[in-house]
Coordinates of C-alpha atoms in Angstrom, one line a residue:
X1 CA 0.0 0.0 0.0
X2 CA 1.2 3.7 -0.8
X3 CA 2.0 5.6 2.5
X4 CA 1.8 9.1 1.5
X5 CA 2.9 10.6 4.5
X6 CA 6.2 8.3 4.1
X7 CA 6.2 9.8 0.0
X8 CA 5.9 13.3 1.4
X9 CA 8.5 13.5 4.3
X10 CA 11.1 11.8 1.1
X11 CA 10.3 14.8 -0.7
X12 CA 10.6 17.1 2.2
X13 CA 13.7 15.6 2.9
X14 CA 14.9 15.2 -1.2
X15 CA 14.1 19.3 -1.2
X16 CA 16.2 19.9 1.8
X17 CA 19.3 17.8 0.3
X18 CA 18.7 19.4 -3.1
X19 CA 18.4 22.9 -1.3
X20 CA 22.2 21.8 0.6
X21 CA 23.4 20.6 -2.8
X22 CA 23.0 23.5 -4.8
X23 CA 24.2 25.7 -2.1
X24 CA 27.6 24.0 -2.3
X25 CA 28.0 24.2 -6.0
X26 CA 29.8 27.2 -5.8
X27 CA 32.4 25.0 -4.2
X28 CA 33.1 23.0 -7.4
X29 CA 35.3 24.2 -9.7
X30 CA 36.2 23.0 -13.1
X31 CA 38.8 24.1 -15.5
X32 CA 39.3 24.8 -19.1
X33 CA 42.0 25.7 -21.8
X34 CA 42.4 26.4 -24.9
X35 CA 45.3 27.2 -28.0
X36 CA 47.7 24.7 -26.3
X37 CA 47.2 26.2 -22.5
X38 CA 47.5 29.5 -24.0
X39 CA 44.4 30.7 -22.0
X40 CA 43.2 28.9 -19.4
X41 CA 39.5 29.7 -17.8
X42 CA 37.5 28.4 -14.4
X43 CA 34.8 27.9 -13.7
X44 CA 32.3 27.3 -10.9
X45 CA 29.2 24.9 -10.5
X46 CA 26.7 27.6 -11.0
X47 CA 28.8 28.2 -14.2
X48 CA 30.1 31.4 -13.3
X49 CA 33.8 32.2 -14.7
X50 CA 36.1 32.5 -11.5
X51 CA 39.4 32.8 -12.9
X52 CA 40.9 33.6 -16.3
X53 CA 44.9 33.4 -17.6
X54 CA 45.8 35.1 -20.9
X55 CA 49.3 34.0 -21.9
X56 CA 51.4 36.8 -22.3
X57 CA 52.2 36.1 -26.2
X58 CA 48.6 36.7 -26.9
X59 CA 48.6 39.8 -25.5
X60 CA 50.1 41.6 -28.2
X61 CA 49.0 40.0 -30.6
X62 CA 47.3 42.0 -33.1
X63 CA 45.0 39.7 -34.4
X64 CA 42.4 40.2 -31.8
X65 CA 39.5 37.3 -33.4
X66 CA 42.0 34.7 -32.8
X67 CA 42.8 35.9 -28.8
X68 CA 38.4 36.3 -28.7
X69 CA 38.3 32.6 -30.2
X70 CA 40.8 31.3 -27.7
X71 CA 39.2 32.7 -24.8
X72 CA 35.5 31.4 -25.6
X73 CA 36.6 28.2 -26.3
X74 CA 38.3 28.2 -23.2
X75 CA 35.3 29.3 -21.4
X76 CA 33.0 27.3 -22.7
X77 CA 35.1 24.2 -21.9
X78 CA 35.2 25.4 -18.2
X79 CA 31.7 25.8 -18.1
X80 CA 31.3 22.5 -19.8
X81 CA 33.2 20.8 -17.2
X82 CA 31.9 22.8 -14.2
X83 CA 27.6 21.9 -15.3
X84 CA 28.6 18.2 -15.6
X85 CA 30.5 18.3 -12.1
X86 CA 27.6 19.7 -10.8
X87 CA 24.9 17.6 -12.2
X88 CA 27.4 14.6 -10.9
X89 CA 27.1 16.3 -7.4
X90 CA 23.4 17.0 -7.5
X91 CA 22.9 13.3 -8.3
X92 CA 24.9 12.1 -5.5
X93 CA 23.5 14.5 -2.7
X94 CA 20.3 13.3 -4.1
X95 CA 20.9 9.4 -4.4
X96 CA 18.0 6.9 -2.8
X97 CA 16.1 9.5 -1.6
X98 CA 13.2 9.1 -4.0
X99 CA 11.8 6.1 -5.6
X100 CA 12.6 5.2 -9.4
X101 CA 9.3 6.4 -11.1
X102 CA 9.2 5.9 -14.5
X103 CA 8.6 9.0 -16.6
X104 CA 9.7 11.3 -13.3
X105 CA 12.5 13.3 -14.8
X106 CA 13.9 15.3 -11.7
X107 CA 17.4 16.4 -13.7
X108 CA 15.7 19.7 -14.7
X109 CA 15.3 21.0 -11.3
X110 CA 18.9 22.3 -11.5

């Protein structure tokens, strides 16, 4: 038999541990680079840049689509890395606390 008042202190609880998880992703950092380590980017589990590194050679260097190209790429990798660290984390601060329902997709809540 289906206990809903078991069902509804899991999701009390899953919100609280989902609340606690996303409030630490700040704390996960992921990196990124680009043009051989020419820039290097970080980022951070809400997938905010952190850091940035611009090799001094691109600095002068006049062709300034190339040093914009570098620098997204970089970024993007950072980012990249940083939303799958965090979906990792989610998952695990998450684990067993709700049942496997088929159809109940709960990865867009971050």
């Amino acid at each position: 038999m289906f206990d809903m008042m078991k069902m509804m202190g899991k999701v009390k609880e899953m919100q609280s541990k989902m609340k606690e998880a996303q409030d630490q992703l700040k704390d996960i950092t992921a990196d990124g680079e680009s043009g051989g380590g020419l820039v290097k980017a970080r980022a951070n589990g809400n997938k905010e840049l952190i850091g940035l590194e611009i090799d001094e050679s691109l600095v002068n260097v006049t062709d300034k689509d190339m040093m914009r190209d570098l620098i997204i790429a970089a970024v993007n990798k950072a980012v990249n890395e940083a939303d799958m660290k965090a979906k990792e984390h989610i998952k695990k601060s998450t684990d067993g606390l709700m049942p496997n329902i088929p159809g109940m997709d709960l990865s867009g809540m971050m």
